[in-house]
């Protein structure tokens, strides 16, 4: 996993910046309960999305365990931040209307403790809004990268912590039922064949992290044979789902 304290100073610039944050916040807003008055953003990072969720009459709390990320977020959300682990929140049961987790669950070895803690702090009628299936987001259906990686992603999807069917099944055991869903674009985040190969090197392509060395070598070989090695393919399309308490 990345050292997020170290990454904080360059995180926004390398993750789509303000345009991606604006799209993410708008998508989250579409899934929040009408009249939500208390919103908890888990793994809020630099607060670039969190600050956009503020509304008159709504309290927005950003939670992160990285001091570096919280230092960056403090400029956007003064007084609205808490340093805590997402599995041990300093909140009483049933105290918030919504919990938001954008780009968190895919990083975890097991998402169940975070799901359980979100369910605990949500009051009846509250909603957990989370990104799912991040590995698929970077592969537009009609792109050569999608066709090349499709079999591997399908083979290992069930091993990924943010695999939507797995999350929905586990959430059901916590009293969370699936609601609406939406998508939003990752502006400027499309990968080229060479960029995807570099992402595999950094461990940022989950299906390859679970694949055998032989399978990964074959993906690399086929990537190297694609044309336009430096040309980014379509921007990722991130999926958000709502799980209702």
JSON list of C-alpha atoms in Angstrom, two decimals:
[
{"chain": "A", "resi": 1, "resn": "UNK", "atom": "CA", "xyz": [0.00, 0.00, 0.00]},
{"chain": "A", "resi": 2, "resn": "UNK", "atom": "CA", "xyz": [1.10, 3.56, -0.70]},
{"chain": "A", "resi": 3, "resn": "UNK", "atom": "CA", "xyz": [2.67, 5.71, 1.99]},
{"chain": "A", "resi": 4, "resn": "UNK", "atom": "CA", "xyz": [-0.17, 8.23, 2.05]},
{"chain": "A", "resi": 5, "resn": "UNK", "atom": "CA", "xyz": [1.71, 10.64, 4.30]},
{"chain": "A", "resi": 6, "resn": "UNK", "atom": "CA", "xyz": [4.36, 10.91, 1.61]},
{"chain": "A", "resi": 7, "resn": "UNK", "atom": "CA", "xyz": [1.81, 10.90, -1.21]},
{"chain": "A", "resi": 8, "resn": "UNK", "atom": "CA", "xyz": [-0.35, 13.70, 0.22]},
{"chain": "A", "resi": 9, "resn": "UNK", "atom": "CA", "xyz": [1.51, 16.61, -1.40]},
{"chain": "A", "resi": 10, "resn": "UNK", "atom": "CA", "xyz": [1.11, 15.19, -4.92]},
{"chain": "A", "resi": 11, "resn": "UNK", "atom": "CA", "xyz": [-2.06, 13.15, -4.53]},
{"chain": "A", "resi": 12, "resn": "UNK", "atom": "CA", "xyz": [-4.54, 15.56, -6.12]},
{"chain": "A", "resi": 13, "resn": "UNK", "atom": "CA", "xyz": [-2.29, 16.47, -9.04]},
{"chain": "A", "resi": 14, "resn": "UNK", "atom": "CA", "xyz": [-1.81, 12.82, -9.98]},
{"chain": "A", "resi": 15, "resn": "UNK", "atom": "CA", "xyz": [-5.44, 11.73, -9.47]},
{"chain": "A", "resi": 16, "resn": "UNK", "atom": "CA", "xyz": [-7.43, 13.96, -11.79]},
{"chain": "A", "resi": 17, "resn": "UNK", "atom": "CA", "xyz": [-7.46, 17.04, -9.55]},
{"chain": "A", "resi": 18, "resn": "UNK", "atom": "CA", "xyz": [-10.48, 19.31, -9.29]},
{"chain": "A", "resi": 19, "resn": "UNK", "atom": "CA", "xyz": [-12.40, 17.94, -12.32]},
{"chain": "A", "resi": 20, "resn": "UNK", "atom": "CA", "xyz": [-12.39, 14.38, -10.98]},
{"chain": "A", "resi": 21, "resn": "UNK", "atom": "CA", "xyz": [-13.26, 15.58, -7.49]},
{"chain": "A", "resi": 22, "resn": "UNK", "atom": "CA", "xyz": [-16.19, 17.61, -8.83]},
{"chain": "A", "resi": 23, "resn": "UNK", "atom": "CA", "xyz": [-17.52, 14.59, -10.73]},
{"chain": "A", "resi": 24, "resn": "UNK", "atom": "CA", "xyz": [-17.08, 12.33, -7.70]},
{"chain": "A", "resi": 25, "resn": "UNK", "atom": "CA", "xyz": [-18.87, 14.70, -5.33]},
{"chain": "A", "resi": 26, "resn": "UNK", "atom": "CA", "xyz": [-21.78, 15.16, -7.75]},
{"chain": "A", "resi": 27, "resn": "UNK", "atom": "CA", "xyz": [-22.13, 11.39, -8.05]},
{"chain": "A", "resi": 28, "resn": "UNK", "atom": "CA", "xyz": [-22.05, 10.93, -4.27]},
{"chain": "A", "resi": 29, "resn": "UNK", "atom": "CA", "xyz": [-24.69, 13.63, -3.89]},
{"chain": "A", "resi": 30, "resn": "UNK", "atom": "CA", "xyz": [-27.01, 11.74, -6.23]},
{"chain": "A", "resi": 31, "resn": "UNK", "atom": "CA", "xyz": [-26.99, 8.78, -3.83]},
{"chain": "A", "resi": 32, "resn": "UNK", "atom": "CA", "xyz": [-27.26, 10.58, -0.50]},
{"chain": "A", "resi": 33, "resn": "UNK", "atom": "CA", "xyz": [-30.59, 10.43, 1.34]},
{"chain": "A", "resi": 34, "resn": "UNK", "atom": "CA", "xyz": [-32.80, 13.49, 0.80]},
{"chain": "A", "resi": 35, "resn": "UNK", "atom": "CA", "xyz": [-32.21, 15.93, 3.62]},
{"chain": "A", "resi": 36, "resn": "UNK", "atom": "CA", "xyz": [-29.06, 14.18, 4.90]},
{"chain": "A", "resi": 37, "resn": "UNK", "atom": "CA", "xyz": [-27.83, 16.31, 7.79]},
{"chain": "A", "resi": 38, "resn": "UNK", "atom": "CA", "xyz": [-24.73, 14.39, 8.92]},
{"chain": "A", "resi": 39, "resn": "UNK", "atom": "CA", "xyz": [-22.29, 12.92, 6.38]},
{"chain": "A", "resi": 40, "resn": "UNK", "atom": "CA", "xyz": [-19.15, 11.03, 7.33]},
{"chain": "A", "resi": 41, "resn": "UNK", "atom": "CA", "xyz": [-16.43, 10.73, 4.67]},
{"chain": "A", "resi": 42, "resn": "UNK", "atom": "CA", "xyz": [-14.15, 7.79, 5.49]},
{"chain": "A", "resi": 43, "resn": "UNK", "atom": "CA", "xyz": [-10.60, 7.98, 4.10]},
{"chain": "A", "resi": 44, "resn": "UNK", "atom": "CA", "xyz": [-11.27, 11.58, 3.13]},
{"chain": "A", "resi": 45, "resn": "UNK", "atom": "CA", "xyz": [-7.66, 12.08, 2.02]},
{"chain": "A", "resi": 46, "resn": "UNK", "atom": "CA", "xyz": [-6.94, 15.67, 1.05]},
{"chain": "A", "resi": 47, "resn": "UNK", "atom": "CA", "xyz": [-10.59, 16.67, 1.46]},
{"chain": "A", "resi": 48, "resn": "UNK", "atom": "CA", "xyz": [-10.89, 17.57, -2.21]},
{"chain": "A", "resi": 49, "resn": "UNK", "atom": "CA", "xyz": [-14.17, 15.65, -2.52]},
{"chain": "A", "resi": 50, "resn": "UNK", "atom": "CA", "xyz": [-15.29, 16.07, 1.10]},
{"chain": "A", "resi": 51, "resn": "UNK", "atom": "CA", "xyz": [-15.51, 19.86, 1.00]},
{"chain": "A", "resi": 52, "resn": "UNK", "atom": "CA", "xyz": [-17.87, 19.66, -1.97]},
{"chain": "A", "resi": 53, "resn": "UNK", "atom": "CA", "xyz": [-20.38, 17.71, 0.11]},
{"chain": "A", "resi": 54, "resn": "UNK", "atom": "CA", "xyz": [-20.99, 20.62, 2.47]},
{"chain": "A", "resi": 55, "resn": "UNK", "atom": "CA", "xyz": [-24.43, 22.21, 2.35]},
{"chain": "A", "resi": 56, "resn": "UNK", "atom": "CA", "xyz": [-26.31, 24.68, 4.57]},
{"chain": "A", "resi": 57, "resn": "UNK", "atom": "CA", "xyz": [-27.70, 22.67, 7.46]},
{"chain": "A", "resi": 58, "resn": "UNK", "atom": "CA", "xyz": [-25.43, 19.68, 6.82]},
{"chain": "A", "resi": 59, "resn": "UNK", "atom": "CA", "xyz": [-22.47, 18.63, 8.96]},
{"chain": "A", "resi": 60, "resn": "UNK", "atom": "CA", "xyz": [-19.69, 16.93, 6.99]},
{"chain": "A", "resi": 61, "resn": "UNK", "atom": "CA", "xyz": [-16.94, 15.13, 8.90]},
{"chain": "A", "resi": 62, "resn": "UNK", "atom": "CA", "xyz": [-13.78, 13.89, 7.20]},
{"chain": "A", "resi": 63, "resn": "UNK", "atom": "CA", "xyz": [-12.00, 10.90, 8.72]},
{"chain": "A", "resi": 64, "resn": "UNK", "atom": "CA", "xyz": [-8.55, 9.63, 7.79]},
{"chain": "A", "resi": 65, "resn": "UNK", "atom": "CA", "xyz": [-5.72, 7.91, 9.61]},
{"chain": "A", "resi": 66, "resn": "UNK", "atom": "CA", "xyz": [-2.93, 9.59, 7.62]},
{"chain": "A", "resi": 67, "resn": "UNK", "atom": "CA", "xyz": [-1.52, 12.75, 9.28]},
{"chain": "A", "resi": 68, "resn": "UNK", "atom": "CA", "xyz": [-0.18, 13.88, 5.91]},
{"chain": "A", "resi": 69, "resn": "UNK", "atom": "CA", "xyz": [-3.56, 13.63, 4.23]},
{"chain": "A", "resi": 70, "resn": "UNK", "atom": "CA", "xyz": [-5.29, 15.36, 7.14]},
{"chain": "A", "resi": 71, "resn": "UNK", "atom": "CA", "xyz": [-2.78, 18.21, 7.01]},
{"chain": "A", "resi": 72, "resn": "UNK", "atom": "CA", "xyz": [-3.72, 18.79, 3.38]},
{"chain": "A", "resi": 73, "resn": "UNK", "atom": "CA", "xyz": [-7.43, 18.43, 4.14]},
{"chain": "A", "resi": 74, "resn": "UNK", "atom": "CA", "xyz": [-7.24, 20.95, 7.01]},
{"chain": "A", "resi": 75, "resn": "UNK", "atom": "CA", "xyz": [-6.91, 23.77, 4.49]},
{"chain": "A", "resi": 76, "resn": "UNK", "atom": "CA", "xyz": [-10.26, 22.77, 2.97]},
{"chain": "A", "resi": 77, "resn": "UNK", "atom": "CA", "xyz": [-12.17, 21.62, 6.07]},
{"chain": "A", "resi": 78, "resn": "UNK", "atom": "CA", "xyz": [-10.88, 23.52, 9.09]},
{"chain": "A", "resi": 79, "resn": "UNK", "atom": "CA", "xyz": [-12.41, 22.03, 12.21]},
{"chain": "A", "resi": 80, "resn": "UNK", "atom": "CA", "xyz": [-14.21, 19.29, 10.28]},
{"chain": "A", "resi": 81, "resn": "UNK", "atom": "CA", "xyz": [-11.65, 16.49, 10.49]},
{"chain": "A", "resi": 82, "resn": "UNK", "atom": "CA", "xyz": [-10.99, 13.51, 12.75]},
{"chain": "A", "resi": 83, "resn": "UNK", "atom": "CA", "xyz": [-7.97, 11.25, 12.77]},
{"chain": "A", "resi": 84, "resn": "UNK", "atom": "CA", "xyz": [-9.25, 7.70, 13.21]},
{"chain": "A", "resi": 85, "resn": "UNK", "atom": "CA", "xyz": [-9.20, 4.22, 11.75]},
{"chain": "A", "resi": 86, "resn": "UNK", "atom": "CA", "xyz": [-12.24, 3.37, 9.63]},
{"chain": "A", "resi": 87, "resn": "UNK", "atom": "CA", "xyz": [-12.73, 0.19, 11.64]},
{"chain": "A", "resi": 88, "resn": "UNK", "atom": "CA", "xyz": [-12.88, 2.04, 15.01]},
{"chain": "A", "resi": 89, "resn": "UNK", "atom": "CA", "xyz": [-14.82, 5.25, 14.62]},
{"chain": "A", "resi": 90, "resn": "UNK", "atom": "CA", "xyz": [-15.20, 7.60, 17.61]},
{"chain": "A", "resi": 91, "resn": "UNK", "atom": "CA", "xyz": [-18.96, 7.90, 17.01]},
{"chain": "A", "resi": 92, "resn": "UNK", "atom": "CA", "xyz": [-21.97, 6.49, 18.79]},
{"chain": "A", "resi": 93, "resn": "UNK", "atom": "CA", "xyz": [-24.29, 3.96, 17.20]},
{"chain": "A", "resi": 94, "resn": "UNK", "atom": "CA", "xyz": [-26.85, 5.34, 14.76]},
{"chain": "A", "resi": 95, "resn": "UNK", "atom": "CA", "xyz": [-25.47, 8.87, 14.77]},
{"chain": "A", "resi": 96, "resn": "UNK", "atom": "CA", "xyz": [-25.05, 9.73, 11.07]},
{"chain": "A", "resi": 97, "resn": "UNK", "atom": "CA", "xyz": [-27.25, 9.91, 7.97]},
{"chain": "A", "resi": 98, "resn": "UNK", "atom": "CA", "xyz": [-24.62, 8.82, 5.47]},
{"chain": "A", "resi": 99, "resn": "UNK", "atom": "CA", "xyz": [-21.17, 7.27, 5.29]},
{"chain": "A", "resi": 100, "resn": "UNK", "atom": "CA", "xyz": [-19.10, 7.83, 2.15]},
{"chain": "A", "resi": 101, "resn": "UNK", "atom": "CA", "xyz": [-16.11, 5.69, 1.17]},
{"chain": "A", "resi": 102, "resn": "UNK", "atom": "CA", "xyz": [-14.59, 6.72, -2.15]},
{"chain": "A", "resi": 103, "resn": "UNK", "atom": "CA", "xyz": [-11.56, 4.67, -3.26]},
{"chain": "A", "resi": 104, "resn": "UNK", "atom": "CA", "xyz": [-11.13, 2.90, 0.06]},
{"chain": "A", "resi": 105, "resn": "UNK", "atom": "CA", "xyz": [-12.45, -0.66, 0.02]},
{"chain": "A", "resi": 106, "resn": "UNK", "atom": "CA", "xyz": [-10.26, -1.78, -2.90]},
{"chain": "A", "resi": 107, "resn": "UNK", "atom": "CA", "xyz": [-7.19, -1.11, -0.70]},
{"chain": "A", "resi": 108, "resn": "UNK", "atom": "CA", "xyz": [-8.25, -3.38, 2.16]},
{"chain": "A", "resi": 109, "resn": "UNK", "atom": "CA", "xyz": [-7.40, -7.05, 2.71]},
{"chain": "A", "resi": 110, "resn": "UNK", "atom": "CA", "xyz": [-10.91, -7.48, 4.12]},
{"chain": "A", "resi": 111, "resn": "UNK", "atom": "CA", "xyz": [-13.67, -4.85, 3.77]},
{"chain": "A", "resi": 112, "resn": "UNK", "atom": "CA", "xyz": [-15.98, -6.45, 6.34]},
{"chain": "A", "resi": 113, "resn": "UNK", "atom": "CA", "xyz": [-14.73, -4.50, 9.42]},
{"chain": "A", "resi": 114, "resn": "UNK", "atom": "CA", "xyz": [-15.27, -1.19, 7.61]},
{"chain": "A", "resi": 115, "resn": "UNK", "atom": "CA", "xyz": [-18.71, -2.26, 6.40]},
{"chain": "A", "resi": 116, "resn": "UNK", "atom": "CA", "xyz": [-19.61, -3.32, 9.93]},
{"chain": "A", "resi": 117, "resn": "UNK", "atom": "CA", "xyz": [-18.47, -0.01, 11.40]},
{"chain": "A", "resi": 118, "resn": "UNK", "atom": "CA", "xyz": [-20.39, 1.95, 8.77]},
{"chain": "A", "resi": 119, "resn": "UNK", "atom": "CA", "xyz": [-23.52, -0.06, 9.56]},
{"chain": "A", "resi": 120, "resn": "UNK", "atom": "CA", "xyz": [-23.03, 0.61, 13.27]},
{"chain": "A", "resi": 121, "resn": "UNK", "atom": "CA", "xyz": [-22.88, 4.41, 12.98]},
{"chain": "A", "resi": 122, "resn": "UNK", "atom": "CA", "xyz": [-25.69, 4.73, 10.43]},
{"chain": "A", "resi": 123, "resn": "UNK", "atom": "CA", "xyz": [-29.13, 5.36, 11.79]},
{"chain": "A", "resi": 124, "resn": "UNK", "atom": "CA", "xyz": [-32.10, 3.45, 10.26]},
{"chain": "A", "resi": 125, "resn": "UNK", "atom": "CA", "xyz": [-32.74, 4.88, 6.82]},
{"chain": "A", "resi": 126, "resn": "UNK", "atom": "CA", "xyz": [-29.12, 5.98, 6.48]},
{"chain": "A", "resi": 127, "resn": "UNK", "atom": "CA", "xyz": [-26.95, 5.01, 3.53]},
{"chain": "A", "resi": 128, "resn": "UNK", "atom": "CA", "xyz": [-23.39, 3.88, 2.83]},
{"chain": "A", "resi": 129, "resn": "UNK", "atom": "CA", "xyz": [-22.09, 5.19, -0.50]},
{"chain": "A", "resi": 130, "resn": "UNK", "atom": "CA", "xyz": [-19.01, 3.41, -1.80]},
{"chain": "A", "resi": 131, "resn": "UNK", "atom": "CA", "xyz": [-16.98, 2.89, -4.94]},
{"chain": "A", "resi": 132, "resn": "UNK", "atom": "CA", "xyz": [-16.84, -0.69, -6.19]},
{"chain": "A", "resi": 133, "resn": "UNK", "atom": "CA", "xyz": [-15.03, -2.69, -8.88]},
{"chain": "A", "resi": 134, "resn": "UNK", "atom": "CA", "xyz": [-12.24, -0.15, -9.28]},
{"chain": "A", "resi": 135, "resn": "UNK", "atom": "CA", "xyz": [-10.15, -2.63, -11.26]},
{"chain": "A", "resi": 136, "resn": "UNK", "atom": "CA", "xyz": [-12.76, -2.56, -14.04]},
{"chain": "A", "resi": 137, "resn": "UNK", "atom": "CA", "xyz": [-13.08, 1.22, -14.09]},
{"chain": "A", "resi": 138, "resn": "UNK", "atom": "CA", "xyz": [-9.92, 1.74, -16.16]},
{"chain": "A", "resi": 139, "resn": "UNK", "atom": "CA", "xyz": [-11.03, -0.53, -18.99]},
{"chain": "A", "resi": 140, "resn": "UNK", "atom": "CA", "xyz": [-13.68, 0.91, -21.28]},
{"chain": "A", "resi": 141, "resn": "UNK", "atom": "CA", "xyz": [-15.60, -1.95, -22.88]},
{"chain": "A", "resi": 142, "resn": "UNK", "atom": "CA", "xyz": [-14.58, -1.04, -26.40]},
{"chain": "A", "resi": 143, "resn": "UNK", "atom": "CA", "xyz": [-10.87, -0.45, -25.74]},
{"chain": "A", "resi": 144, "resn": "UNK", "atom": "CA", "xyz": [-8.00, -2.75, -26.66]},
{"chain": "A", "resi": 145, "resn": "UNK", "atom": "CA", "xyz": [-6.83, -2.69, -23.02]},
{"chain": "A", "resi": 146, "resn": "UNK", "atom": "CA", "xyz": [-10.25, -3.98, -21.91]},
{"chain": "A", "resi": 147, "resn": "UNK", "atom": "CA", "xyz": [-10.19, -6.82, -24.41]},
{"chain": "A", "resi": 148, "resn": "UNK", "atom": "CA", "xyz": [-6.64, -7.76, -23.45]},
{"chain": "A", "resi": 149, "resn": "UNK", "atom": "CA", "xyz": [-7.22, -7.82, -19.70]},
{"chain": "A", "resi": 150, "resn": "UNK", "atom": "CA", "xyz": [-10.85, -9.01, -19.71]},
{"chain": "A", "resi": 151, "resn": "UNK", "atom": "CA", "xyz": [-10.24, -12.73, -19.15]},
{"chain": "A", "resi": 152, "resn": "UNK", "atom": "CA", "xyz": [-7.82, -12.06, -16.27]},
{"chain": "A", "resi": 153, "resn": "UNK", "atom": "CA", "xyz": [-10.16, -9.57, -14.60]},
{"chain": "A", "resi": 154, "resn": "UNK", "atom": "CA", "xyz": [-13.05, -12.01, -14.87]},
{"chain": "A", "resi": 155, "resn": "UNK", "atom": "CA", "xyz": [-10.97, -14.86, -13.45]},
{"chain": "A", "resi": 156, "resn": "UNK", "atom": "CA", "xyz": [-9.86, -12.97, -10.35]},
{"chain": "A", "resi": 157, "resn": "UNK", "atom": "CA", "xyz": [-12.77, -10.58, -9.74]},
{"chain": "A", "resi": 158, "resn": "UNK", "atom": "CA", "xyz": [-14.11, -12.62, -6.82]},
{"chain": "A", "resi": 159, "resn": "UNK", "atom": "CA", "xyz": [-10.80, -12.19, -4.96]},
{"chain": "A", "resi": 160, "resn": "UNK", "atom": "CA", "xyz": [-10.93, -8.40, -5.00]},
{"chain": "A", "resi": 161, "resn": "UNK", "atom": "CA", "xyz": [-12.19, -6.72, -1.81]},
{"chain": "A", "resi": 162, "resn": "UNK", "atom": "CA", "xyz": [-14.35, -4.19, -3.66]},
{"chain": "A", "resi": 163, "resn": "UNK", "atom": "CA", "xyz": [-16.04, -6.74, -5.96]},
{"chain": "A", "resi": 164, "resn": "UNK", "atom": "CA", "xyz": [-19.66, -5.54, -5.95]},
{"chain": "A", "resi": 165, "resn": "UNK", "atom": "CA", "xyz": [-21.43, -8.93, -5.63]},
{"chain": "A", "resi": 166, "resn": "UNK", "atom": "CA", "xyz": [-19.18, -9.85, -2.71]},
{"chain": "A", "resi": 167, "resn": "UNK", "atom": "CA", "xyz": [-19.74, -6.52, -0.97]},
{"chain": "A", "resi": 168, "resn": "UNK", "atom": "CA", "xyz": [-23.51, -6.67, -1.43]},
{"chain": "A", "resi": 169, "resn": "UNK", "atom": "CA", "xyz": [-23.62, -10.19, -0.03]},
{"chain": "A", "resi": 170, "resn": "UNK", "atom": "CA", "xyz": [-21.53, -9.29, 3.01]},
{"chain": "A", "resi": 171, "resn": "UNK", "atom": "CA", "xyz": [-23.40, -6.03, 3.57]},
{"chain": "A", "resi": 172, "resn": "UNK", "atom": "CA", "xyz": [-26.71, -7.93, 3.66]},
{"chain": "A", "resi": 173, "resn": "UNK", "atom": "CA", "xyz": [-25.50, -9.76, 6.76]},
{"chain": "A", "resi": 174, "resn": "UNK", "atom": "CA", "xyz": [-25.07, -6.36, 8.43]},
{"chain": "A", "resi": 175, "resn": "UNK", "atom": "CA", "xyz": [-28.55, -5.13, 7.60]},
{"chain": "A", "resi": 176, "resn": "UNK", "atom": "CA", "xyz": [-27.46, -3.08, 4.56]},
{"chain": "A", "resi": 177, "resn": "UNK", "atom": "CA", "xyz": [-29.48, -3.59, 1.39]},
{"chain": "A", "resi": 178, "resn": "UNK", "atom": "CA", "xyz": [-28.55, -2.40, -2.12]},
{"chain": "A", "resi": 179, "resn": "UNK", "atom": "CA", "xyz": [-30.11, 0.81, -3.35]},
{"chain": "A", "resi": 180, "resn": "UNK", "atom": "CA", "xyz": [-29.37, 3.08, -6.31]},
{"chain": "A", "resi": 181, "resn": "UNK", "atom": "CA", "xyz": [-26.06, 3.35, -8.12]},
{"chain": "A", "resi": 182, "resn": "UNK", "atom": "CA", "xyz": [-24.33, 5.76, -10.47]},
{"chain": "A", "resi": 183, "resn": "UNK", "atom": "CA", "xyz": [-21.01, 6.36, -12.25]},
{"chain": "A", "resi": 184, "resn": "UNK", "atom": "CA", "xyz": [-18.60, 9.23, -12.70]},
{"chain": "A", "resi": 185, "resn": "UNK", "atom": "CA", "xyz": [-15.57, 9.81, -14.96]},
{"chain": "A", "resi": 186, "resn": "UNK", "atom": "CA", "xyz": [-11.94, 9.98, -13.89]},
{"chain": "A", "resi": 187, "resn": "UNK", "atom": "CA", "xyz": [-10.99, 12.97, -16.00]},
{"chain": "A", "resi": 188, "resn": "UNK", "atom": "CA", "xyz": [-7.55, 12.62, -17.55]},
{"chain": "A", "resi": 189, "resn": "UNK", "atom": "CA", "xyz": [-6.91, 9.24, -15.92]},
{"chain": "A", "resi": 190, "resn": "UNK", "atom": "CA", "xyz": [-7.04, 7.02, -19.00]},
{"chain": "A", "resi": 191, "resn": "UNK", "atom": "CA", "xyz": [-4.10, 4.64, -19.27]},
{"chain": "A", "resi": 192, "resn": "UNK", "atom": "CA", "xyz": [-1.88, 3.93, -22.25]},
{"chain": "A", "resi": 193, "resn": "UNK", "atom": "CA", "xyz": [-0.41, 0.45, -22.87]},
{"chain": "A", "resi": 194, "resn": "UNK", "atom": "CA", "xyz": [2.92, 1.61, -21.45]},
{"chain": "A", "resi": 195, "resn": "UNK", "atom": "CA", "xyz": [1.17, 3.30, -18.53]},
{"chain": "A", "resi": 196, "resn": "UNK", "atom": "CA", "xyz": [-0.76, 0.13, -17.75]},
{"chain": "A", "resi": 197, "resn": "UNK", "atom": "CA", "xyz": [2.46, -1.88, -17.78]},
{"chain": "A", "resi": 198, "resn": "UNK", "atom": "CA", "xyz": [3.99, 0.60, -15.32]},
{"chain": "A", "resi": 199, "resn": "UNK", "atom": "CA", "xyz": [0.90, 0.33, -13.13]},
{"chain": "A", "resi": 200, "resn": "UNK", "atom": "CA", "xyz": [1.33, -3.45, -13.06]},
{"chain": "A", "resi": 201, "resn": "UNK", "atom": "CA", "xyz": [4.93, -2.90, -11.90]},
{"chain": "A", "resi": 202, "resn": "UNK", "atom": "CA", "xyz": [3.68, -0.72, -9.03]},
{"chain": "A", "resi": 203, "resn": "UNK", "atom": "CA", "xyz": [1.06, -3.26, -7.98]},
{"chain": "A", "resi": 204, "resn": "UNK", "atom": "CA", "xyz": [-1.80, -0.96, -8.99]},
{"chain": "A", "resi": 205, "resn": "UNK", "atom": "CA", "xyz": [-3.68, -3.48, -11.18]},
{"chain": "A", "resi": 206, "resn": "UNK", "atom": "CA", "xyz": [-5.43, -5.79, -8.71]},
{"chain": "A", "resi": 207, "resn": "UNK", "atom": "CA", "xyz": [-6.21, -8.63, -11.09]},
{"chain": "A", "resi": 208, "resn": "UNK", "atom": "CA", "xyz": [-2.50, -8.91, -11.91]},
{"chain": "A", "resi": 209, "resn": "UNK", "atom": "CA", "xyz": [-1.61, -8.94, -8.21]},
{"chain": "A", "resi": 210, "resn": "UNK", "atom": "CA", "xyz": [-3.60, -12.16, -7.90]},
{"chain": "A", "resi": 211, "resn": "UNK", "atom": "CA", "xyz": [-2.49, -13.71, -11.19]},
{"chain": "A", "resi": 212, "resn": "UNK", "atom": "CA", "xyz": [0.40, -16.12, -11.68]},
{"chain": "A", "resi": 213, "resn": "UNK", "atom": "CA", "xyz": [3.76, -14.84, -12.95]},
{"chain": "A", "resi": 214, "resn": "UNK", "atom": "CA", "xyz": [3.09, -16.60, -16.23]},
{"chain": "A", "resi": 215, "resn": "UNK", "atom": "CA", "xyz": [-0.27, -14.88, -16.66]},
{"chain": "A", "resi": 216, "resn": "UNK", "atom": "CA", "xyz": [1.22, -11.47, -15.88]},
{"chain": "A", "resi": 217, "resn": "UNK", "atom": "CA", "xyz": [4.09, -12.07, -18.30]},
{"chain": "A", "resi": 218, "resn": "UNK", "atom": "CA", "xyz": [1.58, -12.85, -21.04]},
{"chain": "A", "resi": 219, "resn": "UNK", "atom": "CA", "xyz": [-0.33, -9.64, -20.32]},
{"chain": "A", "resi": 220, "resn": "UNK", "atom": "CA", "xyz": [2.92, -7.68, -20.52]},
{"chain": "A", "resi": 221, "resn": "UNK", "atom": "CA", "xyz": [3.85, -9.33, -23.81]},
{"chain": "A", "resi": 222, "resn": "UNK", "atom": "CA", "xyz": [0.50, -8.50, -25.35]},
{"chain": "A", "resi": 223, "resn": "UNK", "atom": "CA", "xyz": [0.59, -4.94, -24.01]},
{"chain": "A", "resi": 224, "resn": "UNK", "atom": "CA", "xyz": [3.99, -4.38, -25.61]},
{"chain": "A", "resi": 225, "resn": "UNK", "atom": "CA", "xyz": [2.56, -5.48, -28.96]},
{"chain": "A", "resi": 226, "resn": "UNK", "atom": "CA", "xyz": [-0.27, -2.92, -28.98]},
{"chain": "A", "resi": 227, "resn": "UNK", "atom": "CA", "xyz": [-0.01, 0.19, -31.18]},
{"chain": "A", "resi": 228, "resn": "UNK", "atom": "CA", "xyz": [0.18, 3.74, -29.82]},
{"chain": "A", "resi": 229, "resn": "UNK", "atom": "CA", "xyz": [2.09, 2.79, -26.69]},
{"chain": "A", "resi": 230, "resn": "UNK", "atom": "CA", "xyz": [1.94, 6.30, -25.20]},
{"chain": "A", "resi": 231, "resn": "UNK", "atom": "CA", "xyz": [-1.65, 7.14, -26.16]},
{"chain": "A", "resi": 232, "resn": "UNK", "atom": "CA", "xyz": [-4.12, 7.12, -23.25]},
{"chain": "A", "resi": 233, "resn": "UNK", "atom": "CA", "xyz": [-7.27, 5.10, -23.75]},
{"chain": "A", "resi": 234, "resn": "UNK", "atom": "CA", "xyz": [-10.68, 6.39, -22.57]},
{"chain": "A", "resi": 235, "resn": "UNK", "atom": "CA", "xyz": [-10.94, 7.82, -19.07]},
{"chain": "A", "resi": 236, "resn": "UNK", "atom": "CA", "xyz": [-12.00, 5.41, -16.33]},
{"chain": "A", "resi": 237, "resn": "UNK", "atom": "CA", "xyz": [-15.64, 5.28, -15.34]},
{"chain": "A", "resi": 238, "resn": "UNK", "atom": "CA", "xyz": [-15.96, 4.71, -11.59]},
{"chain": "A", "resi": 239, "resn": "UNK", "atom": "CA", "xyz": [-19.01, 2.95, -10.16]},
{"chain": "A", "resi": 240, "resn": "UNK", "atom": "CA", "xyz": [-20.72, 4.05, -6.94]},
{"chain": "A", "resi": 241, "resn": "UNK", "atom": "CA", "xyz": [-23.38, 2.04, -5.12]},
{"chain": "A", "resi": 242, "resn": "UNK", "atom": "CA", "xyz": [-25.65, 2.89, -2.21]},
{"chain": "A", "resi": 243, "resn": "UNK", "atom": "CA", "xyz": [-26.23, 0.39, 0.61]},
{"chain": "A", "resi": 244, "resn": "UNK", "atom": "CA", "xyz": [-29.19, 1.35, 2.76]},
{"chain": "A", "resi": 245, "resn": "UNK", "atom": "CA", "xyz": [-29.59, 0.69, 6.48]}
]
